Amino acid sequence: MYKLILADDEEDVREGLLSLIDWESLGYAVMETAENGKEAAELIEKHAPDVVVTDIQMPFMNGLQLSEWIREQYPATKIIILTGYEEFEYAQKAIRLGIDEYVLKPFSAGELAEILRKVKTQLDEEMSEKENVQLLTEHYRKNLPILQSLFLSSLVSRRLQEAEIQEKCEHYDLDLSGDRYLVSVIRIDSAGASLRKPTESGDSGKGLTSVSLKDTNDTQLQLFAVFNIAEEIVRLHPGDRVFIHHDEVVVLSIVNADKQEQLADRTLQLVEEIRFSVERFLKLTVTIGAGSEVDRLSELAGSYGEAIKALDYRVILGGNKVIWIEDVESRQTVPLSMDELKEKELIRCLKVGSDQELIQLLEELFSALTDSKASYQDFQVYLLEMLTSVIKVAKDIHVDLDTLFGEEAGFLSQFVKFSHADEAKAWFLDICMKLKHSIASERQSSYNQLVDEAKEYILANYSDNDISIAKVCQHLHISTGYFSNIFKKETKTTFVNYLMGVRMDAAQDLLATTDLKAFEIAERVGFADPNYFSFCFRKKFGISPKEYRTGVRGS
């Protein structure tokens, strides 16, 4: 059902349309009706309807003014104009306002119903375009292998957060669960690289087709052929992945704890089989570099980097072989570092993250400590880098460091007391939680101050009939969107409703304590139109200003 607002200043027209048209069968739910343009605008803000049916001639705000306002505030809303024949030339302005349909008076309920059906068809078509899930799903399914490959490339290109990796694995339907990982890189040897004597062309195995690419200059065709062989062999090891990255074929080996096998040994045998098959069936030689094992998907970039380093030894050892980094270099611990990505994530958690996100991030940061074989000096440097990020945030919001860290002893002295990473983690968690809650408190305080300043401005200027949310925001030096959200959250009402409440309260006071005429009171409380003031007063209190004054003074 599409939501609809009906606006017409003639009560019999409104009631007649409500009773004569079967709105529900046409696919509409009439939320409310309005007797003038300003009331219609308030109802539109309240309900955000799909369609507005409005007469042109209405008090306080006519139909075209209302339409112009709708186009600015709710551009997707359909507008149907009701107009008399004598107003039609005047109504042609509606074309420039993007009016969807118009109905000439006098009209029958059937004529309006036909227009409503036409508008519903437009809405259905727009909705269909937005919600064509089947087409989107099919398109996504066709492109999923490409998206998976791009994501795998990003895993070996840069260090990603574990939470982001898990989220994208689910999104791309990739199961990369495992306890240890190892990356290998297959690089096609140049034309001058050593080539073993090829096997007989009649050899066959694993259903692979014997193809000679030795003399071709099409490197992309060669790469694709190598990828096909690697993919067919890797397919025999469920869980492992193969993809193309930077004109090289990358193999990701994965092993779970329940499998009693050595990942490095199994991977070296796997890539040796790939190397042998490429030479046998494609008459090409490749050199394969293998990195070291890592425990997390977020560390794959490190294993990939080691595989690339292993390939550099082809210059010394020759091509057409598998080179494992741990055979050619003594394994060195990757130095701990509070890199830019980690720092940004910590700052984000402190400023806008949840308590659980902060706890999870600190778990990840300290896991890097406990899982590495870092020296005590590296341990201290890493903690100092983390602490620097925390202090930067504290200084940005002017938090007193003595309040945050305590006044008894300098916080740097804490580092010599930590004997284990768990102690440091507990201390950091306490400090970060204090800072995070201080930021939240400061933000709430600033929200309260902002709303208080807005209220003061409204109380001082409500008599100005031109006062608007834009003027208040200009006074406060903030954007209207930001202010609207904060004001509604803190006051539980909109700016327009709050301003109207202030004006009505002031009007009550003036009616009770002065002999001013209604039109004078209207002007004093910010109404340019005395009739609209009387309308709003009656709408809020159920009686006219005159009746209110009589009642107050007679009691």
Protein backbone atom coordinates (compact mmCIF):
# COMPACT_ATOMS: atom_id res chain seq x y z
CA MET A 1 0.00 0.00 0.00
CA TYR A 2 1.25 3.44 -0.92
CA LYS A 3 0.85 6.24 1.65
CA LEU A 4 -1.22 9.27 0.52
CA ILE A 5 -2.06 12.73 1.92
CA LEU A 6 -5.18 14.57 0.67
CA ALA A 7 -5.23 18.39 0.93
CA ASP A 8 -8.28 20.54 0.08
CA ASP A 9 -9.76 23.51 1.93
CA GLU A 10 -13.36 22.36 1.23
CA GLU A 11 -14.50 19.83 3.83
CA ASP A 12 -17.24 18.38 1.60
CA VAL A 13 -14.67 17.75 -1.15
CA ARG A 14 -12.35 15.92 1.27
CA GLU A 15 -15.13 13.81 2.76
CA GLY A 16 -16.64 13.14 -0.64
CA LEU A 17 -13.36 11.83 -2.06
CA LEU A 18 -12.75 9.69 1.02
CA SER A 19 -16.17 8.03 0.71
CA LEU A 20 -16.55 7.79 -3.09
CA ILE A 21 -13.13 6.32 -3.91
CA ASP A 22 -12.14 2.81 -2.85
CA TRP A 23 -8.60 3.83 -1.94
CA GLU A 24 -7.54 0.42 -0.65
CA SER A 25 -8.49 -1.39 -3.87
CA LEU A 26 -6.42 1.19 -5.77
CA GLY A 27 -3.42 0.39 -3.57
CA TYR A 28 -3.43 3.50 -1.36
CA ALA A 29 -3.75 4.20 2.34
CA VAL A 30 -4.95 7.76 3.09
CA MET A 31 -2.86 8.66 6.12
CA GLU A 32 -4.58 12.00 6.91
CA THR A 33 -6.29 14.97 5.25
CA ALA A 34 -5.36 18.65 5.46
CA GLU A 35 -7.47 21.79 5.01
CA ASN A 36 -4.59 24.10 4.03
CA GLY A 37 -1.07 23.97 2.62
CA LYS A 38 0.77 24.53 5.89
CA GLU A 39 -1.12 21.74 7.63
CA ALA A 40 -0.39 19.50 4.64
CA ALA A 41 3.35 20.26 4.93
CA GLU A 42 3.28 19.24 8.61
CA LEU A 43 1.51 15.98 7.76
CA ILE A 44 4.00 15.27 4.97
CA GLU A 45 6.87 15.71 7.42
CA LYS A 46 5.12 13.31 9.77
CA HIS A 47 4.23 10.53 7.30
CA ALA A 48 6.62 10.99 4.30
CA PRO A 49 3.86 9.88 1.87
CA ASP A 50 4.35 8.40 -1.57
CA VAL A 51 1.61 10.57 -3.11
CA VAL A 52 0.09 13.99 -2.30
CA VAL A 53 -3.26 15.03 -3.83
CA THR A 54 -3.71 18.79 -3.41
CA ASP A 55 -6.03 21.55 -4.51
CA ILE A 56 -4.41 24.71 -5.90
CA GLN A 57 -6.47 27.32 -4.04
CA MET A 58 -5.91 26.87 -0.28
CA PRO A 59 -5.27 29.37 2.56
CA PHE A 60 -1.87 30.02 4.21
CA MET A 61 0.03 28.07 1.53
CA ASN A 62 -1.50 27.31 -1.87
CA GLY A 63 -1.08 24.08 -3.79
CA LEU A 64 1.76 25.29 -6.01
CA GLN A 65 3.72 26.64 -3.03
CA LEU A 66 3.17 23.32 -1.30
CA SER A 67 4.32 21.47 -4.43
CA GLU A 68 7.46 23.57 -4.65
CA TRP A 69 8.22 22.77 -1.01
CA ILE A 70 7.60 19.04 -1.61
CA ARG A 71 9.97 19.01 -4.58
CA GLU A 72 12.73 20.51 -2.42
CA GLN A 73 12.17 18.33 0.66
CA TYR A 74 10.72 15.08 -0.73
CA PRO A 75 11.68 14.90 -4.43
CA ALA A 76 10.49 11.28 -4.85
CA THR A 77 6.91 12.05 -3.74
CA LYS A 78 4.30 12.03 -6.53
CA ILE A 79 2.06 15.12 -6.73
CA ILE A 80 -1.47 15.25 -8.20
CA ILE A 81 -2.93 18.77 -8.58
CA LEU A 82 -6.69 19.46 -8.44
CA THR A 83 -7.51 22.64 -10.40
CA GLY A 84 -10.50 24.43 -11.91
CA TYR A 85 -10.62 25.17 -15.64
CA GLU A 86 -10.22 28.89 -14.99
CA GLU A 87 -7.04 28.15 -12.99
CA PHE A 88 -5.54 25.90 -15.64
CA GLU A 89 -3.32 28.53 -17.27
CA TYR A 90 -2.09 29.50 -13.80
CA ALA A 91 -1.57 25.84 -13.06
CA GLN A 92 0.77 25.43 -16.04
CA LYS A 93 3.50 26.61 -13.69
CA ALA A 94 3.12 23.13 -12.23
CA ILE A 95 4.99 21.76 -15.23
CA ARG A 96 8.14 23.52 -14.07
CA LEU A 97 7.63 22.08 -10.57
CA GLY A 98 7.54 18.54 -11.89
CA ILE A 99 3.89 17.86 -11.08
CA ASP A 100 3.14 14.25 -11.98
CA GLU A 101 -0.59 14.58 -12.82
CA TYR A 102 -3.43 17.13 -12.70
CA VAL A 103 -7.23 16.78 -12.64
CA LEU A 104 -9.54 19.52 -13.95
CA LYS A 105 -12.56 20.46 -11.83
CA PRO A 106 -15.31 19.49 -11.89
CA PHE A 107 -14.21 15.85 -11.98
CA SER A 108 -15.75 12.53 -11.10
CA ALA A 109 -14.41 10.04 -8.61
CA GLY A 110 -13.77 7.73 -11.56
CA GLU A 111 -11.53 10.29 -13.28
CA LEU A 112 -9.41 10.74 -10.16
CA ALA A 113 -9.31 6.96 -9.64
CA GLU A 114 -7.95 6.54 -13.16
CA ILE A 115 -5.20 9.09 -12.46
CA LEU A 116 -4.39 7.29 -9.19
CA ARG A 117 -4.05 4.00 -11.08
CA LYS A 118 -1.68 5.64 -13.53
CA VAL A 119 0.46 7.03 -10.69
CA LYS A 120 0.44 3.66 -8.94
CA THR A 121 1.77 2.04 -12.13
CA GLN A 122 4.64 4.55 -12.12
CA LEU A 123 5.34 3.80 -8.46
CA ASP A 124 5.24 0.05 -9.12
CA GLU A 125 7.71 0.38 -11.98
CA GLU A 126 10.08 2.48 -9.87
CA MET A 127 9.79 0.00 -7.02
CA SER A 128 10.39 -2.90 -9.39
CA GLU A 129 13.60 -1.31 -10.63
CA LYS A 130 14.82 -0.83 -7.07
CA GLU A 131 13.77 -4.23 -5.81
CA ASN A 132 14.57 -6.47 -8.73
CA VAL A 133 16.47 -8.76 -6.41
CA GLN A 134 16.44 -11.65 -8.82
CA LEU A 135 18.31 -9.75 -11.52
CA LEU A 136 20.73 -8.28 -9.00
CA THR A 137 21.34 -11.70 -7.47
CA GLU A 138 21.96 -13.27 -10.86
CA HIS A 139 24.36 -10.49 -11.82
CA TYR A 140 26.15 -10.84 -8.49
CA ARG A 141 26.37 -14.64 -8.90
CA LYS A 142 27.96 -14.29 -12.33
CA ASN A 143 30.52 -11.83 -11.03
CA LEU A 144 31.21 -13.66 -7.75
CA PRO A 145 34.34 -15.52 -8.99
CA ILE A 146 35.85 -12.18 -10.08
CA LEU A 147 34.97 -10.58 -6.74
CA GLN A 148 36.46 -13.54 -4.87
CA SER A 149 39.67 -13.28 -6.86
CA LEU A 150 39.93 -9.53 -6.24
CA PHE A 151 39.37 -10.08 -2.51
CA LEU A 152 42.05 -12.79 -2.38
CA SER A 153 44.40 -10.37 -4.13
CA SER A 154 43.68 -7.75 -1.47
CA LEU A 155 44.53 -10.28 1.25
CA VAL A 156 48.06 -10.71 -0.07
CA SER A 157 48.46 -7.02 -0.99
CA ARG A 158 47.88 -5.41 2.38
CA ARG A 159 47.09 -6.22 5.97
CA LEU A 160 43.36 -6.19 6.68
CA GLN A 161 41.55 -6.39 10.01
CA GLU A 162 40.31 -9.87 10.96
CA ALA A 163 36.75 -8.59 11.43
CA GLU A 164 36.75 -7.10 7.91
CA ILE A 165 38.18 -10.32 6.46
CA GLN A 166 35.49 -12.48 8.08
CA GLU A 167 32.75 -10.12 6.95
CA LYS A 168 33.96 -10.17 3.35
CA CYS A 169 34.44 -13.95 3.38
CA GLU A 170 30.76 -14.29 4.28
CA HIS A 171 29.81 -11.66 1.71
CA TYR A 172 31.76 -13.37 -1.09
CA ASP A 173 30.81 -16.91 -0.01
CA LEU A 174 34.45 -17.83 0.68
CA ASP A 175 35.39 -20.42 3.28
CA LEU A 176 38.97 -19.63 4.30
CA SER A 177 38.71 -21.08 7.80
CA GLY A 178 41.91 -22.72 9.00
CA ASP A 179 44.61 -22.75 11.65
CA ARG A 180 47.66 -22.16 9.45
CA TYR A 181 48.18 -20.59 6.04
CA LEU A 182 50.98 -20.46 3.46
CA VAL A 183 51.26 -18.46 0.24
CA SER A 184 53.14 -19.59 -2.87
CA VAL A 185 53.73 -17.55 -6.05
CA ILE A 186 54.15 -19.09 -9.51
CA ARG A 187 56.15 -16.99 -11.98
CA ILE A 188 56.66 -17.95 -15.63
CA ASP A 189 60.35 -18.09 -16.53
CA SER A 190 61.58 -15.80 -19.26
CA ALA A 191 62.46 -17.23 -22.68
CA GLY A 192 66.12 -17.47 -21.70
CA ALA A 193 65.48 -19.41 -18.49
CA SER A 194 66.70 -23.00 -18.24
CA LEU A 195 64.25 -25.57 -19.50
CA ARG A 196 64.40 -29.21 -18.65
CA LYS A 197 64.00 -31.73 -21.41
CA PRO A 198 60.28 -31.98 -22.10
CA THR A 199 58.47 -35.27 -21.74
CA GLU A 200 57.03 -37.12 -24.68
CA SER A 201 54.11 -35.31 -26.28
CA GLY A 202 52.06 -38.42 -25.91
CA ASP A 203 52.17 -38.21 -22.10
CA SER A 204 48.89 -37.48 -20.43
CA GLY A 205 47.63 -37.28 -16.89
CA LYS A 206 44.93 -35.73 -14.73
CA GLY A 207 42.89 -35.01 -17.86
CA LEU A 208 45.20 -32.10 -18.79
CA THR A 209 45.55 -31.29 -22.47
CA SER A 210 49.06 -31.20 -23.96
CA VAL A 211 49.53 -27.70 -25.36
CA SER A 212 52.74 -26.14 -26.66
CA LEU A 213 53.08 -22.49 -25.64
CA LYS A 214 56.87 -22.40 -25.67
CA ASP A 215 57.22 -20.13 -28.68
CA THR A 216 54.22 -17.88 -28.18
CA ASN A 217 54.66 -14.25 -27.11
CA ASP A 218 51.16 -14.07 -25.61
CA THR A 219 52.07 -13.83 -21.94
CA GLN A 220 48.44 -13.55 -20.85
CA LEU A 221 47.59 -16.80 -22.66
CA GLN A 222 50.57 -18.47 -20.98
CA LEU A 223 49.48 -17.15 -17.60
CA PHE A 224 45.93 -18.42 -18.11
CA ALA A 225 47.19 -21.85 -19.15
CA VAL A 226 49.39 -22.09 -16.03
CA PHE A 227 46.45 -20.97 -13.89
CA ASN A 228 44.23 -23.72 -15.40
CA ILE A 229 46.77 -26.43 -14.54
CA ALA A 230 47.33 -25.07 -11.04
CA GLU A 231 43.57 -24.83 -10.45
CA GLU A 232 42.99 -28.43 -11.54
CA ILE A 233 45.68 -29.73 -9.21
CA VAL A 234 44.70 -27.50 -6.27
CA ARG A 235 41.09 -28.68 -6.66
CA LEU A 236 42.22 -32.04 -5.24
CA HIS A 237 43.00 -30.24 -1.96
CA PRO A 238 39.64 -28.89 -0.69
CA GLY A 239 40.05 -25.56 1.05
CA ASP A 240 43.12 -24.40 -0.88
CA ARG A 241 42.72 -21.55 -3.33
CA VAL A 242 44.43 -20.41 -6.52
CA PHE A 243 44.08 -17.01 -8.20
CA ILE A 244 45.91 -14.55 -10.45
CA HIS A 245 47.59 -11.53 -8.91
CA HIS A 246 49.96 -9.09 -10.64
CA ASP A 247 50.48 -11.40 -13.64
CA GLU A 248 51.45 -14.31 -11.41
CA VAL A 249 49.54 -17.32 -10.17
CA VAL A 250 49.14 -17.40 -6.39
CA VAL A 251 48.37 -20.54 -4.37
CA LEU A 252 46.89 -20.19 -0.89
CA SER A 253 47.34 -23.34 1.18
CA ILE A 254 45.16 -23.86 4.25
CA VAL A 255 45.24 -26.53 6.95
CA ASN A 256 43.01 -27.16 9.97
CA ALA A 257 44.18 -28.40 13.35
CA ASP A 258 42.22 -31.66 13.01
CA LYS A 259 44.32 -32.67 9.98
CA GLN A 260 47.55 -34.34 10.98
CA GLU A 261 49.77 -32.94 8.25
CA GLN A 262 52.63 -30.52 7.95
CA LEU A 263 51.41 -27.55 5.92
CA ALA A 264 54.81 -26.56 4.56
CA ASP A 265 55.68 -30.12 3.46
CA ARG A 266 52.32 -30.64 1.83
CA THR A 267 52.46 -27.25 0.06
CA LEU A 268 55.97 -27.83 -1.30
CA GLN A 269 54.84 -31.18 -2.75
CA LEU A 270 51.73 -29.52 -4.23
CA VAL A 271 53.59 -26.70 -5.98
CA GLU A 272 56.27 -29.13 -7.20
CA GLU A 273 53.49 -31.12 -8.85
CA ILE A 274 52.23 -27.89 -10.48
CA ARG A 275 55.74 -27.01 -11.70
CA PHE A 276 56.22 -30.50 -13.15
CA SER A 277 52.79 -30.50 -14.88
CA VAL A 278 53.32 -27.06 -16.43
CA GLU A 279 56.61 -28.18 -17.93
CA ARG A 280 55.16 -31.50 -19.05
CA PHE A 281 51.96 -30.30 -20.68
CA LEU A 282 52.69 -26.68 -21.64
CA LYS A 283 56.40 -26.99 -22.45
CA LEU A 284 56.95 -23.93 -20.23
CA THR A 285 59.03 -23.59 -17.12
CA VAL A 286 58.01 -21.75 -14.00
CA THR A 287 59.76 -20.85 -10.77
CA ILE A 288 57.71 -21.05 -7.60
CA GLY A 289 58.47 -19.13 -4.42
CA ALA A 290 56.93 -20.30 -1.13
CA GLY A 291 56.60 -18.15 2.00
CA SER A 292 56.44 -19.16 5.66
CA GLU A 293 53.41 -20.38 7.55
CA VAL A 294 51.22 -17.80 9.30
CA ASP A 295 48.40 -18.24 11.81
CA ARG A 296 45.97 -15.58 10.60
CA LEU A 297 44.44 -14.44 7.34
CA SER A 298 45.45 -10.90 8.26
CA GLU A 299 49.11 -12.04 8.03
CA LEU A 300 48.91 -13.42 4.48
CA ALA A 301 50.59 -10.32 3.09
CA GLY A 302 53.68 -11.29 5.09
CA SER A 303 53.76 -14.83 3.71
CA TYR A 304 53.20 -13.45 0.19
CA GLY A 305 56.07 -11.00 0.64
CA GLU A 306 58.35 -13.87 1.66
CA ALA A 307 57.29 -15.86 -1.41
CA ILE A 308 58.27 -12.92 -3.62
CA LYS A 309 61.60 -12.68 -1.80
CA ALA A 310 62.15 -16.39 -2.44
CA LEU A 311 61.65 -15.79 -6.17
CA ASP A 312 64.51 -13.28 -6.09
CA TYR A 313 66.86 -16.20 -5.46
CA ARG A 314 66.12 -17.47 -8.98
CA VAL A 315 68.98 -15.23 -10.12
CA ILE A 316 71.38 -17.31 -8.00
CA LEU A 317 69.76 -20.76 -8.05
CA GLY A 318 68.33 -20.74 -11.56
CA GLY A 319 64.74 -21.12 -12.69
CA ASN A 320 62.37 -24.05 -13.11
CA LYS A 321 62.32 -25.01 -9.45
CA VAL A 322 60.50 -24.49 -6.14
CA ILE A 323 62.27 -22.17 -3.70
CA TRP A 324 61.13 -22.08 -0.08
CA ILE A 325 62.11 -18.94 1.81
CA GLU A 326 63.11 -20.94 4.90
CA ASP A 327 65.61 -22.92 2.83
CA VAL A 328 67.41 -19.82 1.61
CA GLU A 329 67.01 -17.40 4.54
CA SER A 330 66.96 -17.87 8.27
CA ARG A 331 63.48 -16.91 9.35
CA GLN A 332 63.36 -13.49 10.90
CA THR A 333 60.56 -12.31 13.13
CA VAL A 334 58.52 -9.61 11.44
CA PRO A 335 59.08 -6.55 13.62
CA LEU A 336 56.06 -5.40 15.57
CA SER A 337 54.66 -2.12 14.39
CA MET A 338 51.64 0.01 15.22
CA ASP A 339 50.98 0.74 11.55
CA GLU A 340 48.63 3.40 10.19
CA LEU A 341 45.75 0.95 9.69
CA LYS A 342 45.88 -0.23 13.30
CA GLU A 343 46.16 3.33 14.61
CA LYS A 344 43.15 4.50 12.59
CA GLU A 345 41.06 1.59 13.84
CA LEU A 346 42.04 2.28 17.48
CA ILE A 347 41.14 5.97 17.10
CA ARG A 348 37.82 5.05 15.46
CA CYS A 349 36.93 2.65 18.29
CA LEU A 350 37.80 5.27 20.92
CA LYS A 351 35.73 7.97 19.25
CA VAL A 352 32.68 6.22 17.81
CA GLY A 353 33.02 2.45 18.34
CA SER A 354 31.16 0.25 20.79
CA ASP A 355 32.74 -1.16 23.97
CA GLN A 356 32.76 -4.61 22.36
CA GLU A 357 34.59 -3.34 19.26
CA LEU A 358 37.26 -1.73 21.44
CA ILE A 359 37.71 -4.91 23.48
CA GLN A 360 37.99 -7.02 20.30
CA LEU A 361 40.54 -4.65 18.76
CA LEU A 362 42.75 -4.71 21.87
CA GLU A 363 42.54 -8.52 21.81
CA GLU A 364 43.86 -8.47 18.24
CA LEU A 365 46.59 -5.91 18.99
CA PHE A 366 47.88 -7.88 21.97
CA SER A 367 47.59 -11.19 20.14
CA ALA A 368 50.24 -9.82 17.80
CA LEU A 369 52.47 -9.42 20.87
CA THR A 370 51.91 -12.83 22.35
CA ASP A 371 52.15 -14.67 19.02
CA SER A 372 55.38 -13.01 17.95
CA LYS A 373 58.81 -13.80 19.27
CA ALA A 374 59.50 -10.16 19.90
CA SER A 375 62.23 -9.05 22.25
CA TYR A 376 61.39 -7.21 25.44
CA GLN A 377 62.62 -4.01 23.80
CA ASP A 378 60.30 -4.54 20.80
CA PHE A 379 57.50 -5.25 23.28
CA GLN A 380 58.06 -1.89 24.97
CA VAL A 381 58.31 0.03 21.68
CA TYR A 382 55.04 -1.52 20.50
CA LEU A 383 53.30 -0.47 23.72
CA LEU A 384 54.68 3.05 23.38
CA GLU A 385 53.31 3.27 19.84
CA MET A 386 49.89 2.18 21.09
CA LEU A 387 50.08 4.65 23.97
CA THR A 388 50.98 7.48 21.57
CA SER A 389 47.79 6.86 19.62
CA VAL A 390 45.75 7.01 22.84
CA ILE A 391 47.44 10.25 23.98
CA LYS A 392 46.78 11.87 20.57
CA VAL A 393 43.05 11.24 20.98
CA ALA A 394 43.11 12.49 24.60
CA LYS A 395 44.84 15.72 23.55
CA ASP A 396 42.39 16.27 20.68
CA ILE A 397 39.46 16.42 23.10
CA HIS A 398 41.46 18.15 25.88
CA VAL A 399 41.26 15.33 28.42
CA ASP A 400 43.51 15.89 31.42
CA LEU A 401 46.23 13.22 31.33
CA ASP A 402 46.51 13.10 35.12
CA THR A 403 42.81 12.33 35.29
CA LEU A 404 43.20 9.63 32.65
CA PHE A 405 46.37 7.95 33.92
CA GLY A 406 46.29 8.87 37.61
CA GLU A 407 48.43 11.34 39.55
CA GLU A 408 50.52 8.97 41.66
CA ALA A 409 53.22 8.12 39.13
CA GLY A 410 54.11 8.91 35.54
CA PHE A 411 52.35 6.60 33.13
CA LEU A 412 55.63 5.79 31.35
CA SER A 413 56.84 4.09 34.51
CA GLN A 414 54.08 1.52 34.05
CA PHE A 415 56.00 -0.14 31.26
CA VAL A 416 58.81 -1.41 33.46
CA LYS A 417 56.26 -3.08 35.73
CA PHE A 418 54.60 -5.23 33.06
CA SER A 419 55.92 -8.77 33.12
CA HIS A 420 53.41 -10.17 30.66
CA ALA A 421 51.33 -8.91 27.76
CA ASP A 422 48.11 -9.74 29.64
CA GLU A 423 48.99 -7.19 32.33
CA ALA A 424 49.62 -4.54 29.70
CA LYS A 425 46.36 -5.44 27.96
CA ALA A 426 44.34 -5.05 31.18
CA TRP A 427 45.98 -1.66 31.85
CA PHE A 428 45.39 -0.45 28.29
CA LEU A 429 41.79 -1.63 28.34
CA ASP A 430 41.13 0.35 31.52
CA ILE A 431 42.74 3.50 30.07
CA CYS A 432 40.94 3.17 26.72
CA MET A 433 37.55 2.60 28.36
CA LYS A 434 38.03 5.70 30.52
CA LEU A 435 38.94 7.75 27.47
CA LYS A 436 36.11 6.34 25.35
CA HIS A 437 33.51 7.12 28.02
CA SER A 438 35.01 10.57 28.51
CA ILE A 439 34.62 11.22 24.76
CA ALA A 440 31.00 10.02 24.86
CA SER A 441 30.28 12.24 27.89
CA GLU A 442 31.91 15.24 26.21
CA ARG A 443 29.89 14.64 23.04
CA GLN A 444 26.64 14.44 25.01
CA SER A 445 27.55 17.61 26.89
CA SER A 446 28.20 19.42 23.62
CA TYR A 447 24.85 18.17 22.28
CA ASN A 448 23.08 19.52 25.37
CA GLN A 449 24.87 22.87 25.11
CA LEU A 450 24.02 23.15 21.42
CA VAL A 451 20.32 22.47 22.04
CA ASP A 452 20.27 24.90 25.00
CA GLU A 453 21.77 27.63 22.81
CA ALA A 454 19.17 26.90 20.13
CA LYS A 455 16.36 27.13 22.68
CA GLU A 456 17.71 30.47 23.97
CA TYR A 457 17.84 31.80 20.42
CA ILE A 458 14.26 30.65 19.74
CA LEU A 459 12.99 32.26 22.97
CA ALA A 460 14.71 35.52 22.03
CA ASN A 461 13.55 35.56 18.40
CA TYR A 462 10.25 33.64 18.13
CA SER A 463 8.47 36.94 17.40
CA ASP A 464 10.37 37.13 14.10
CA ASN A 465 8.02 35.58 11.51
CA ASP A 466 11.05 34.77 9.33
CA ILE A 467 12.82 32.67 11.98
CA SER A 468 13.77 29.29 10.51
CA ILE A 469 15.98 26.32 11.20
CA ALA A 470 18.44 27.75 8.68
CA LYS A 471 18.73 30.99 10.70
CA VAL A 472 19.25 29.08 13.95
CA CYS A 473 21.97 26.95 12.32
CA GLN A 474 23.62 30.06 10.89
CA HIS A 475 23.66 31.53 14.41
CA LEU A 476 25.15 28.30 15.81
CA HIS A 477 27.58 27.84 12.86
CA ILE A 478 26.48 24.27 12.11
CA SER A 479 24.73 22.48 9.26
CA THR A 480 20.96 22.03 9.25
CA GLY A 481 21.15 18.24 8.81
CA TYR A 482 23.46 17.82 11.81
CA PHE A 483 21.36 20.17 13.96
CA SER A 484 18.02 18.57 13.01
CA ASN A 485 19.15 15.12 14.14
CA ILE A 486 20.57 16.40 17.44
CA PHE A 487 17.61 18.67 18.22
CA LYS A 488 15.05 15.92 17.58
CA LYS A 489 17.06 13.40 19.60
CA GLU A 490 17.45 15.72 22.61
CA THR A 491 13.98 17.35 22.64
CA LYS A 492 11.92 14.44 21.26
CA THR A 493 10.27 16.81 18.79
CA THR A 494 11.03 18.65 15.57
CA PHE A 495 12.26 22.24 15.35
CA VAL A 496 8.95 23.33 13.75
CA ASN A 497 6.86 21.77 16.52
CA TYR A 498 9.09 23.22 19.25
CA LEU A 499 8.90 26.72 17.73
CA MET A 500 5.11 26.41 17.45
CA GLY A 501 4.94 25.38 21.12
CA VAL A 502 6.95 28.42 22.21
CA ARG A 503 4.74 30.73 20.16
CA MET A 504 1.53 29.19 21.52
CA ASP A 505 2.78 29.48 25.12
CA ALA A 506 3.61 33.15 24.52
CA ALA A 507 0.19 33.70 22.93
CA GLN A 508 -1.54 32.14 25.95
CA ASP A 509 0.34 34.47 28.27
CA LEU A 510 -0.50 37.58 26.23
CA LEU A 511 -4.17 36.62 26.00
CA ALA A 512 -4.37 36.14 29.74
CA THR A 513 -2.37 39.20 30.85
CA THR A 514 -2.98 41.90 28.20
CA ASP A 515 -5.81 43.52 26.28
CA LEU A 516 -4.01 43.26 22.95
CA LYS A 517 -6.11 42.34 19.93
CA ALA A 518 -5.72 38.89 18.43
CA PHE A 519 -3.97 40.28 15.35
CA GLU A 520 -1.53 42.21 17.59
CA ILE A 521 -0.75 39.07 19.59
CA ALA A 522 -0.31 37.14 16.32
CA GLU A 523 2.31 39.66 15.19
CA ARG A 524 4.09 39.60 18.57
CA VAL A 525 4.45 35.81 18.55
CA GLY A 526 5.73 35.62 14.96
CA PHE A 527 2.65 35.11 12.77
CA ALA A 528 2.45 37.26 9.67
CA ASP A 529 -1.10 36.02 8.99
CA PRO A 530 -3.61 36.52 11.87
CA ASN A 531 -5.96 33.94 10.33
CA TYR A 532 -3.24 31.31 10.37
CA PHE A 533 -2.48 32.21 13.99
CA SER A 534 -6.14 31.61 14.91
CA PHE A 535 -6.12 28.33 12.97
CA CYS A 536 -2.99 27.06 14.76
CA PHE A 537 -4.29 28.20 18.16
CA ARG A 538 -7.58 26.39 17.68
CA LYS A 539 -5.79 23.31 16.42
CA LYS A 540 -3.58 23.15 19.53
CA PHE A 541 -6.11 24.13 22.24
CA GLY A 542 -9.44 23.28 20.63
CA ILE A 543 -10.81 26.83 21.05
CA SER A 544 -10.27 30.22 19.44
CA PRO A 545 -8.01 32.90 21.02
CA LYS A 546 -11.13 34.93 21.93
CA GLU A 547 -12.77 31.94 23.64
CA TYR A 548 -9.55 31.24 25.53
CA ARG A 549 -9.33 34.84 26.83
CA THR A 550 -13.00 34.78 27.90
CA GLY A 551 -12.51 31.47 29.68
CA VAL A 552 -9.36 32.57 31.53
CA ARG A 553 -10.80 35.87 32.71
CA GLY A 554 -14.16 34.42 33.64
CA SER A 555 -12.68 31.73 35.89
